[in-house]
mmCIF file of C-alpha atoms in Angstrom:
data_model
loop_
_atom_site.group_PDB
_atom_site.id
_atom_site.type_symbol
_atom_site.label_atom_id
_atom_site.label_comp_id
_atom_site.label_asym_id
_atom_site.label_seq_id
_atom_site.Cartn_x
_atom_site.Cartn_y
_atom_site.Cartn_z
ATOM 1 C CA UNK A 1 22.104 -33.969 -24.175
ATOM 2 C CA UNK A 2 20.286 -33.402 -27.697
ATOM 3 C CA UNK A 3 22.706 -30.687 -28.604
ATOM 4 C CA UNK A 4 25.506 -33.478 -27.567
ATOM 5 C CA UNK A 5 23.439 -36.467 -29.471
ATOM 6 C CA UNK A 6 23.215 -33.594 -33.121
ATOM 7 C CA UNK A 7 26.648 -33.017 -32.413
ATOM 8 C CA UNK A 8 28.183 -36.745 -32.607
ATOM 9 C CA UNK A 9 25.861 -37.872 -35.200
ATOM 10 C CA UNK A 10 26.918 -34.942 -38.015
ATOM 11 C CA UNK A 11 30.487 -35.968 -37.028
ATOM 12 C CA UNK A 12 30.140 -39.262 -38.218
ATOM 13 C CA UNK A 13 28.030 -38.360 -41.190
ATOM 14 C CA UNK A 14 31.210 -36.332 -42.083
ATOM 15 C CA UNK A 15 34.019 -38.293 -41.568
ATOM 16 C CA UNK A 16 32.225 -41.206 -43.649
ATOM 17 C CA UNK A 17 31.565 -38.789 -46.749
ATOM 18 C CA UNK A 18 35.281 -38.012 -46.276
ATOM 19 C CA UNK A 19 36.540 -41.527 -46.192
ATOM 20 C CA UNK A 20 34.247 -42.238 -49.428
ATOM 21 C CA UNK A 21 35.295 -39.329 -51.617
ATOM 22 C CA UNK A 22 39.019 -39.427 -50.335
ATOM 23 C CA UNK A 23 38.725 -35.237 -49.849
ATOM 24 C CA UNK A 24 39.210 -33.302 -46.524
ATOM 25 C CA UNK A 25 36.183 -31.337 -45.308
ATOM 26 C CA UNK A 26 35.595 -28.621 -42.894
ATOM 27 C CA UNK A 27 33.344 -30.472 -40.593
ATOM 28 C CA UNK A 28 30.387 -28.098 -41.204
ATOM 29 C CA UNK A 29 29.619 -28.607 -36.768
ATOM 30 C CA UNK A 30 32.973 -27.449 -35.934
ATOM 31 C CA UNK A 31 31.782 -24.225 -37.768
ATOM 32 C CA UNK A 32 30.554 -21.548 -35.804
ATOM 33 C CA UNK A 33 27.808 -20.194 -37.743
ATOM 34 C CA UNK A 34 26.575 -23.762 -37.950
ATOM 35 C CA UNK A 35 26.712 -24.157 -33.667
ATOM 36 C CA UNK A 36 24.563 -20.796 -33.626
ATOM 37 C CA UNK A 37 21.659 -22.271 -36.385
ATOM 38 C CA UNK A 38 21.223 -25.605 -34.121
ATOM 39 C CA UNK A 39 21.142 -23.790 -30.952
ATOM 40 C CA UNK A 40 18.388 -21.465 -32.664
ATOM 41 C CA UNK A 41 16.806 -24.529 -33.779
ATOM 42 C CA UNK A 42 16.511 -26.286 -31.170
ATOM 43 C CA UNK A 43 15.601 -23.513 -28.344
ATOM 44 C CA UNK A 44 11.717 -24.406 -28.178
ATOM 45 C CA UNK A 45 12.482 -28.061 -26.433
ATOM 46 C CA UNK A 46 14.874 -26.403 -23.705
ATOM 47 C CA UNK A 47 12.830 -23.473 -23.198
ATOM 48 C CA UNK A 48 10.513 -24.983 -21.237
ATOM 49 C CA UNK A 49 13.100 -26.259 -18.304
ATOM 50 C CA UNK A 50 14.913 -22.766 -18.504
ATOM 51 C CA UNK A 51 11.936 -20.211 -18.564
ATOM 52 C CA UNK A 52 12.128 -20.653 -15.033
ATOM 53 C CA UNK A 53 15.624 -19.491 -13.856
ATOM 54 C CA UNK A 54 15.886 -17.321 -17.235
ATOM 55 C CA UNK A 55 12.728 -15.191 -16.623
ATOM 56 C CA UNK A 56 12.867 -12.268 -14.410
ATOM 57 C CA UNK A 57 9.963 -11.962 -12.560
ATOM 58 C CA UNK A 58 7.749 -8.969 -13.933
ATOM 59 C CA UNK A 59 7.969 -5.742 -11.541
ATOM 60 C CA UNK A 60 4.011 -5.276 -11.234
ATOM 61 C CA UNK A 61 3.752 -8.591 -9.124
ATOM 62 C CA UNK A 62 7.002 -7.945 -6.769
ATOM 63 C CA UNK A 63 5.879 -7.770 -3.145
ATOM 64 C CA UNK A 64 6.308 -4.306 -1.670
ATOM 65 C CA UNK A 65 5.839 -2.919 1.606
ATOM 66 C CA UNK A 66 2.545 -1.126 0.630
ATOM 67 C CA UNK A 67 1.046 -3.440 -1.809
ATOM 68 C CA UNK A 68 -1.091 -5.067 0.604
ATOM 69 C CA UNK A 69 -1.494 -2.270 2.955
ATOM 70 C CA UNK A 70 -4.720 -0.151 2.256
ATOM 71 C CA UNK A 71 -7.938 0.813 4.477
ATOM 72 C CA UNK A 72 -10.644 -1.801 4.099
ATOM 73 C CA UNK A 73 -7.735 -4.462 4.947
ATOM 74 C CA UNK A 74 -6.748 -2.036 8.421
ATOM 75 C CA UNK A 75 -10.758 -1.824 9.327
ATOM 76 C CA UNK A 76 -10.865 -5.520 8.535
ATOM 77 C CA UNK A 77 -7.745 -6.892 10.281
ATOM 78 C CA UNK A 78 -6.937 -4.263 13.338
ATOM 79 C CA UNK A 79 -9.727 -5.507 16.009
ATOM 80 C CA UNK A 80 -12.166 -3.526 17.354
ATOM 81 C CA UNK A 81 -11.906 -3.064 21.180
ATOM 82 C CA UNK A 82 -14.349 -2.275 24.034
ATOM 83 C CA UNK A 83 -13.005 0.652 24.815
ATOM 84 C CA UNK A 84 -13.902 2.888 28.081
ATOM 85 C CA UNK A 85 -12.717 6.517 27.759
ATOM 86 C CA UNK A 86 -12.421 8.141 30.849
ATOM 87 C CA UNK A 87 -15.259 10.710 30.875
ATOM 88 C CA UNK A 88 -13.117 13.993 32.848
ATOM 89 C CA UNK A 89 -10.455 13.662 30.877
ATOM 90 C CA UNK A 90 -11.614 12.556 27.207
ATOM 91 C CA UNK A 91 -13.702 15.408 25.777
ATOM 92 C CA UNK A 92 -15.311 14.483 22.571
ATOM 93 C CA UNK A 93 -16.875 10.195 23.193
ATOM 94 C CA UNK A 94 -19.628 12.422 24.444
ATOM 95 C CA UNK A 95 -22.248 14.427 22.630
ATOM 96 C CA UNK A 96 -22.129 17.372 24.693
ATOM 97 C CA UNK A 97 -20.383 19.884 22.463
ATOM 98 C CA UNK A 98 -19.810 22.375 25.306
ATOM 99 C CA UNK A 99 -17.671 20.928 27.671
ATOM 100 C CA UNK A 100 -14.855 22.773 29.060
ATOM 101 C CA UNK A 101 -11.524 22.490 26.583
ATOM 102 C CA UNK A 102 -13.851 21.498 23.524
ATOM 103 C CA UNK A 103 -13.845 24.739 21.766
ATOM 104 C CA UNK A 104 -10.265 25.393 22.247
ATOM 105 C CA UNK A 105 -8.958 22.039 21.041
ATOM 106 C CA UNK A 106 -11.090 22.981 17.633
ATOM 107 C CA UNK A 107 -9.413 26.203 17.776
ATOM 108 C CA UNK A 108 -5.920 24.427 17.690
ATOM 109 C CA UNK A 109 -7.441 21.811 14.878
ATOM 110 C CA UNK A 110 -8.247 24.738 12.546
ATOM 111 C CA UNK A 111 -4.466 26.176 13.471
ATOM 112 C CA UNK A 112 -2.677 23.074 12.199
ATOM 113 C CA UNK A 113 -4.330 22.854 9.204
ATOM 114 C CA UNK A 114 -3.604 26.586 8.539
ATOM 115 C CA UNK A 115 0.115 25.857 9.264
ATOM 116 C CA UNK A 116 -0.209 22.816 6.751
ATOM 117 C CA UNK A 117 -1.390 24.982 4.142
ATOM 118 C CA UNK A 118 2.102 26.574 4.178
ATOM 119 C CA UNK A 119 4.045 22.935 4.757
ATOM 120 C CA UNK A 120 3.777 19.247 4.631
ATOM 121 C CA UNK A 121 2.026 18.347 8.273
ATOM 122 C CA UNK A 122 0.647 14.775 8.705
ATOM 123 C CA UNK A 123 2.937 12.747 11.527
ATOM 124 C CA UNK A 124 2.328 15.601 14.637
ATOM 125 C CA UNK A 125 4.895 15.160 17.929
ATOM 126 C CA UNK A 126 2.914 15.694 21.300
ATOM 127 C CA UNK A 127 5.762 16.313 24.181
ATOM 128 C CA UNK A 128 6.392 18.328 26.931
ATOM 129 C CA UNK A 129 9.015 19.271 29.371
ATOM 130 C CA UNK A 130 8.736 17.804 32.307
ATOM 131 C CA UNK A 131 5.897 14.234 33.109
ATOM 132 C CA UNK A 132 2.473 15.493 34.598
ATOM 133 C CA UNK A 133 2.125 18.791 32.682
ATOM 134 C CA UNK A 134 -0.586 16.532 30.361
ATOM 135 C CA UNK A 135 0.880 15.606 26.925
ATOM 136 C CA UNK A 136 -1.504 12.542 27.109
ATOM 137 C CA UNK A 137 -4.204 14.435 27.277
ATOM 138 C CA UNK A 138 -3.710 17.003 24.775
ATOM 139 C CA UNK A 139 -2.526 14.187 22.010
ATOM 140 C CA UNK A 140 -5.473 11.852 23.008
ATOM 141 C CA UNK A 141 -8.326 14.971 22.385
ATOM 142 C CA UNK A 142 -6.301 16.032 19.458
ATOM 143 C CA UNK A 143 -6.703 12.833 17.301
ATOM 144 C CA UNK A 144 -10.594 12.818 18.966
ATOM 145 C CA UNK A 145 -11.478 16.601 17.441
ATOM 146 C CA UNK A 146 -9.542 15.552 14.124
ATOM 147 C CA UNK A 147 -12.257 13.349 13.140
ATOM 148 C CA UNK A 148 -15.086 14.695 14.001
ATOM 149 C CA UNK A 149 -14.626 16.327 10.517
ATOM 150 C CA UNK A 150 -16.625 14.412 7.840
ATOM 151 C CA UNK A 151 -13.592 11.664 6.226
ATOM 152 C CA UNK A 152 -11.037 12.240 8.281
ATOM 153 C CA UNK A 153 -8.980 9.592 10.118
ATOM 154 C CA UNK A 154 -6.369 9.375 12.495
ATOM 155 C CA UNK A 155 -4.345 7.671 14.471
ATOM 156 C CA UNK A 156 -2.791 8.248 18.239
ATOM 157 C CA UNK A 157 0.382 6.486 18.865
ATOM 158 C CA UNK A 158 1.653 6.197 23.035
ATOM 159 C CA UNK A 159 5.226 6.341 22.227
ATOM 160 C CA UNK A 160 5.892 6.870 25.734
ATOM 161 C CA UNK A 161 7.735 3.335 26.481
ATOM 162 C CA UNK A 162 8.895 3.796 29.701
ATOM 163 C CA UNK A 163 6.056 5.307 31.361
ATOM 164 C CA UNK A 164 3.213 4.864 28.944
ATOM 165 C CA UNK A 165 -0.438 6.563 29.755
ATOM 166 C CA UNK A 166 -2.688 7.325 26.927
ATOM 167 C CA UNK A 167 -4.689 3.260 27.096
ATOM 168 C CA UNK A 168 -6.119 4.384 30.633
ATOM 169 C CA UNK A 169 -7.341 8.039 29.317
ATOM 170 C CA UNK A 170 -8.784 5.650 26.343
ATOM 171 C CA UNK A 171 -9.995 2.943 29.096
ATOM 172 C CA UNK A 172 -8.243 0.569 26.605
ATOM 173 C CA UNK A 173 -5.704 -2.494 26.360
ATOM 174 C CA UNK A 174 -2.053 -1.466 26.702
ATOM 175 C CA UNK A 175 -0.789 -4.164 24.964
ATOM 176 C CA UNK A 176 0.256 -5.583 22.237
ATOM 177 C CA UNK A 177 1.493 -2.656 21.664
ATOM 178 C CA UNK A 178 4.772 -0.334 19.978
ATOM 179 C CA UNK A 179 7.079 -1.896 21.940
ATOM 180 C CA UNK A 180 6.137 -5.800 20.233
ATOM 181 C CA UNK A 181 6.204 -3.921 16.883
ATOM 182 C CA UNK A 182 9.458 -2.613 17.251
ATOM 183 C CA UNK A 183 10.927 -6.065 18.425
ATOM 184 C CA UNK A 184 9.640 -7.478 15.361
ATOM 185 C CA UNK A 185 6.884 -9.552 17.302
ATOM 186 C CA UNK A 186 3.742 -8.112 15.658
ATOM 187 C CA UNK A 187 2.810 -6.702 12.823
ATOM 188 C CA UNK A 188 0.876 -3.166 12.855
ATOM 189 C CA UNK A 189 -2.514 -5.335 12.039
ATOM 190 C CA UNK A 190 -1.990 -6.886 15.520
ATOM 191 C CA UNK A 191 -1.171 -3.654 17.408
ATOM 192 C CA UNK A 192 -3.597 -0.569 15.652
ATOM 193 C CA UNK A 193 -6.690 -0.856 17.698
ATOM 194 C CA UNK A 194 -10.648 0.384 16.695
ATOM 195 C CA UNK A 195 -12.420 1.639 19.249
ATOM 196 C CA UNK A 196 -16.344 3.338 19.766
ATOM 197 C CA UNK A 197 -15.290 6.789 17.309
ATOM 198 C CA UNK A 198 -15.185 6.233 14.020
ATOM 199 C CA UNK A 199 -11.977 6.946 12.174
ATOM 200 C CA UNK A 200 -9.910 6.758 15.456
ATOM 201 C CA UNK A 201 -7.205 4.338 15.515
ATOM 202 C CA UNK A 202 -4.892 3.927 18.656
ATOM 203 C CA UNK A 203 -1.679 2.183 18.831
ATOM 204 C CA UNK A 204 -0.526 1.709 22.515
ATOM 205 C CA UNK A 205 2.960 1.296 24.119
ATOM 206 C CA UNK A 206 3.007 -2.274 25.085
ATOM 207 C CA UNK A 207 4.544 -3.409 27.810
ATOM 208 C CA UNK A 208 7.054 -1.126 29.716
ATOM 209 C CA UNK A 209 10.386 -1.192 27.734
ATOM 210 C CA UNK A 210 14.131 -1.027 29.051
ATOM 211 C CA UNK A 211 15.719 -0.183 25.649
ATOM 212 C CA UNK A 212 13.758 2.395 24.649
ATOM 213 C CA UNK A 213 16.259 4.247 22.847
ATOM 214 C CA UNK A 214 17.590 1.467 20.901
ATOM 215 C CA UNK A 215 13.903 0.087 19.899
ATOM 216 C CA UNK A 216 12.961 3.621 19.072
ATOM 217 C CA UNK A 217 15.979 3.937 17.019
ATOM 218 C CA UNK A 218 15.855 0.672 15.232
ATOM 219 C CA UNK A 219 14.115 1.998 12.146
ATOM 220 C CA UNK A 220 10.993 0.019 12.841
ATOM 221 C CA UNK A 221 9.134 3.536 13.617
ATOM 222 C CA UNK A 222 9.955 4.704 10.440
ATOM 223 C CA UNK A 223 8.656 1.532 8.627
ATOM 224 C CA UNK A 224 5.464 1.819 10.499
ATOM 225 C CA UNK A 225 5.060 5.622 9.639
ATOM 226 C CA UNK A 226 5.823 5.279 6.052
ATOM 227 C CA UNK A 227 3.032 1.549 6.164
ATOM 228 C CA UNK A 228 0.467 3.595 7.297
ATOM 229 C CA UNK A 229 0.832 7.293 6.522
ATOM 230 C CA UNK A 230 -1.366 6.642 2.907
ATOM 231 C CA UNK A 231 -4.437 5.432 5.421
ATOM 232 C CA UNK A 232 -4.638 8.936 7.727
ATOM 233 C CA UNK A 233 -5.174 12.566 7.869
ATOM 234 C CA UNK A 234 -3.314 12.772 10.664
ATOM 235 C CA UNK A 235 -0.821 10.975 12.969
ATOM 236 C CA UNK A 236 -0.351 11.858 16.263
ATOM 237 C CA UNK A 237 2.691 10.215 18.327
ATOM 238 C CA UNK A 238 2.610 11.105 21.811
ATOM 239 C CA UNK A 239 6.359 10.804 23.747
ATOM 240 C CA UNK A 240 8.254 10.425 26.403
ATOM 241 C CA UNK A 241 9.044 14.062 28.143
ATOM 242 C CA UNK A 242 11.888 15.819 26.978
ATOM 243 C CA UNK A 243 13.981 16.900 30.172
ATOM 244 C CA UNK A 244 14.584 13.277 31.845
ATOM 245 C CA UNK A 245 15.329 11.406 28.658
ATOM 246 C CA UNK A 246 16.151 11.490 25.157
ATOM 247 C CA UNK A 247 13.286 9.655 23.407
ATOM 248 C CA UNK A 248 11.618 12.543 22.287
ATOM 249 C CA UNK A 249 13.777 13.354 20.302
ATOM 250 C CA UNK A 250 14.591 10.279 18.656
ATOM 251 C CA UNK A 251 10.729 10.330 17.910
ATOM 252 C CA UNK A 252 11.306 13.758 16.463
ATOM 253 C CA UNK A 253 13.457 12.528 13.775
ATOM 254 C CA UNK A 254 10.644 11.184 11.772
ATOM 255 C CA UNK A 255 7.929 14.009 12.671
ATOM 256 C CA UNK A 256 7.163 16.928 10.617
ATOM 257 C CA UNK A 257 5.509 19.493 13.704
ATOM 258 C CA UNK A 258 5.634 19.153 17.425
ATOM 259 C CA UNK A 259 3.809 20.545 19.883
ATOM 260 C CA UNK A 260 5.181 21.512 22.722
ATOM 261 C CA UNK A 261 2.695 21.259 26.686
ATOM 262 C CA UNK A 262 3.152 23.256 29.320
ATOM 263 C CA UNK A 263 1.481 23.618 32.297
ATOM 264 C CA UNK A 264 0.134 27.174 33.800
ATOM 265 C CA UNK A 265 1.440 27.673 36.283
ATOM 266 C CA UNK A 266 3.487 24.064 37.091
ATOM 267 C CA UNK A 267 6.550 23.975 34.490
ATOM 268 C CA UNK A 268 9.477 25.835 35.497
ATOM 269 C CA UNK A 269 10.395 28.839 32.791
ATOM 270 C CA UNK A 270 13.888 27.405 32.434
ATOM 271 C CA UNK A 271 12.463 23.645 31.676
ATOM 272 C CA UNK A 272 10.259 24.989 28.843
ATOM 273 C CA UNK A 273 13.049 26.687 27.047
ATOM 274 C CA UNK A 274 15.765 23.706 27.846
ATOM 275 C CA UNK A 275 12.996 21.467 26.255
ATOM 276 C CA UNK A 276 12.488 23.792 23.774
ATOM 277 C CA UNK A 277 16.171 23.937 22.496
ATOM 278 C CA UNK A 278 15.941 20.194 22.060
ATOM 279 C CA UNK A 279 14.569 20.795 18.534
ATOM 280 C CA UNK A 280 14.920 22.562 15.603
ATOM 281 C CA UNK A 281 12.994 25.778 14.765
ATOM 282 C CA UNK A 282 11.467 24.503 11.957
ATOM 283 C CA UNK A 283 9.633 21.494 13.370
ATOM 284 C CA UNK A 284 8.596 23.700 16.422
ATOM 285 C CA UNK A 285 4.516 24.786 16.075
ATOM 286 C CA UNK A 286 3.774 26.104 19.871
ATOM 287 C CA UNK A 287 3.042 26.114 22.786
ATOM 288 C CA UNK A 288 -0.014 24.505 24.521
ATOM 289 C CA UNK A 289 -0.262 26.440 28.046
ATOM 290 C CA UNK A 290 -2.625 23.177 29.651
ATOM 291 C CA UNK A 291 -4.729 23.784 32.488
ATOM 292 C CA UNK A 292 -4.846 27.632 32.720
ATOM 293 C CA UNK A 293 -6.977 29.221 35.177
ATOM 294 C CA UNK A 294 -9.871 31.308 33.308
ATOM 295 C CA UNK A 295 -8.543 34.781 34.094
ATOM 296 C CA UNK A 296 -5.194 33.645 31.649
ATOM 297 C CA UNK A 297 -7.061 32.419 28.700
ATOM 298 C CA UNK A 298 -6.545 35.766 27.141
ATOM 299 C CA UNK A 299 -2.749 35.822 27.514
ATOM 300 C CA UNK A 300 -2.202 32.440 25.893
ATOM 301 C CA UNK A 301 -2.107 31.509 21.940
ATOM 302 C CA UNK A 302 -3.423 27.990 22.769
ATOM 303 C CA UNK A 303 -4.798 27.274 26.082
ATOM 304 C CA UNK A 304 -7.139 24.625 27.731
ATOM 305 C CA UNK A 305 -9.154 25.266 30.997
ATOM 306 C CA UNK A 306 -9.526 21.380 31.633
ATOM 307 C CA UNK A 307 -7.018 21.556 34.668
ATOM 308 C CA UNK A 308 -7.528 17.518 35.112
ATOM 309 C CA UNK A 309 -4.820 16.494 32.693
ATOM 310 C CA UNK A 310 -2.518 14.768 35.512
ATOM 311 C CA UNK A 311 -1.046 12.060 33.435
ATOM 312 C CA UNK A 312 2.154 12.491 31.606
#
């Protein structure tokens, strides 16, 4: 409107200069060097209604996925939760220091970070062949022994959504859980858990899930793992077994390691390597031989003589 209001009023001024001298002249405004000098000039009173549509916004204060995702929010938004760890099965709530399995699931701690010396290691796959040869177990006492080192955190995820275990070896609630998270009903804040052990964060399954493949496959695992792999040592993800279904492996996809559980004694030979051939070599650790008798410690890289591991 003021370039329109200029633009009429320099017209006239011309045309009456022209009519008084009785010469033609180049109206100056028609003039393109003379449009450019009163747009210049008169920038400041328009910049005001522009600035906002004209302005990109500056890249420091763009939201990111991260940007309000660090520890002291997780401690202060993830609630802490009565938990009531069953006592045969969960080895390290306790301060006895010498129960049976203890010294053998620090053996395997001091392995893995050995092998991560030689490779990236942080998101760990718990499985096993076959349910009942005690995946649960071993991925429950695993994130337990991880931080009882000084500073270290981690945190146990049931992925197991269609039989899920891990809450009743941790005495705790079983939902909200992965499967809200991966339906988009809950953010991580609403499904990590604190319990009694410091530095140990649980995420449980949530309620039994139909679609397991498609919500594991969704890419809302990923986003989770990539959210809160700045905030832990460790992440263990616990799974579905490997023979009946194929969630394991979907859950594979975004690990670095897996361990594999067997059970002395219990899981069939041909199982083991069927499961086994599920992966690829490189993501493949070992073996955990759960629940051998005392006389086959010897013959077994890891091994654990707790023999009450009976959930899968």
């Amino acid at each position: 409107e003021t370039m329109s209001r200029i633009h009429d009023a320099l017209k006239r001024a011309e045309q009456e200069r022209a009519a008084s001298t009785g010469t033609h002249v180049e109206p100056a405004f028609d003039q393109p060097e003379f449009r450019e000098q009163v747009a210049r000039e008169n920038m400041p009173s328009l910049q005001p209604t522009m600035a906002p549509t004209m302005q990109p916004i500056p890249t420091a204060t763009m939201p990111t996925m991260t940007s309000a995702l660090n520890y002291e929010t997780l401690v202060a938004r993830c609630p802490q939760v009565e938990w009531t760890p069953d006592p045969k099965t969960m080895l390290f709530f306790t301060e006895d220091d010498r129960r049976m399995g203890a010294e053998e699931f620090r053996t395997l701690r001091s392995r893995l970070y050995q092998i991560r010396e030689k490779m990236p290691l942080k998101r760990l796959l718990v499985t096993s062949a076959l349910p009942k040869e005690g995946k649960s177990f071993v991925a429950a006492n695993l994130g337990q022994v991880m931080v009882r080192q000084q500073g270290r955190r981690a945190l146990v995820i049931d992925a197991d959504l269609r039989n899920p275990g891990m809450h009743r070896h941790f005495g705790a609630p079983q939902t909200p859980g992965l499967t809200e998270y991966l339906l988009g009903e809950c953010d991580e804040f609403a499904t990590l858990q604190r319990g009694p052990m410091e530095n140990l964060f649980f995420m449980p399954a949530g309620r039994i899930a139909g679609s397991a493949p498609e919500l594991l496959s969704n890419g809302r695992l990923k986003l989770l793992l990539q959210r809160v792999e700045p905030l832990f040592d460790w992440i263990i993800i616990d799974s579905s077994p490997v023979i009946p279904v194929s969630d394991a492996t979907l859950v594979a996809k975004v690990c670095e390691g897996i361990l594999m559980v067997v059970r002395s004694n219990v899981t069939p030979a041909d199982m083991a390597r069927r499961a086994r051939e599920e992966f690829p070599d490189k993501l493949l650790l070992g073996v955990v031989l759960n629940g051998a008798p005392a006389g086959q410690l010897s013959q077994s890289k890891y091994y654990y003589g707790e023999a009450v591991a009976t959930n899968a």
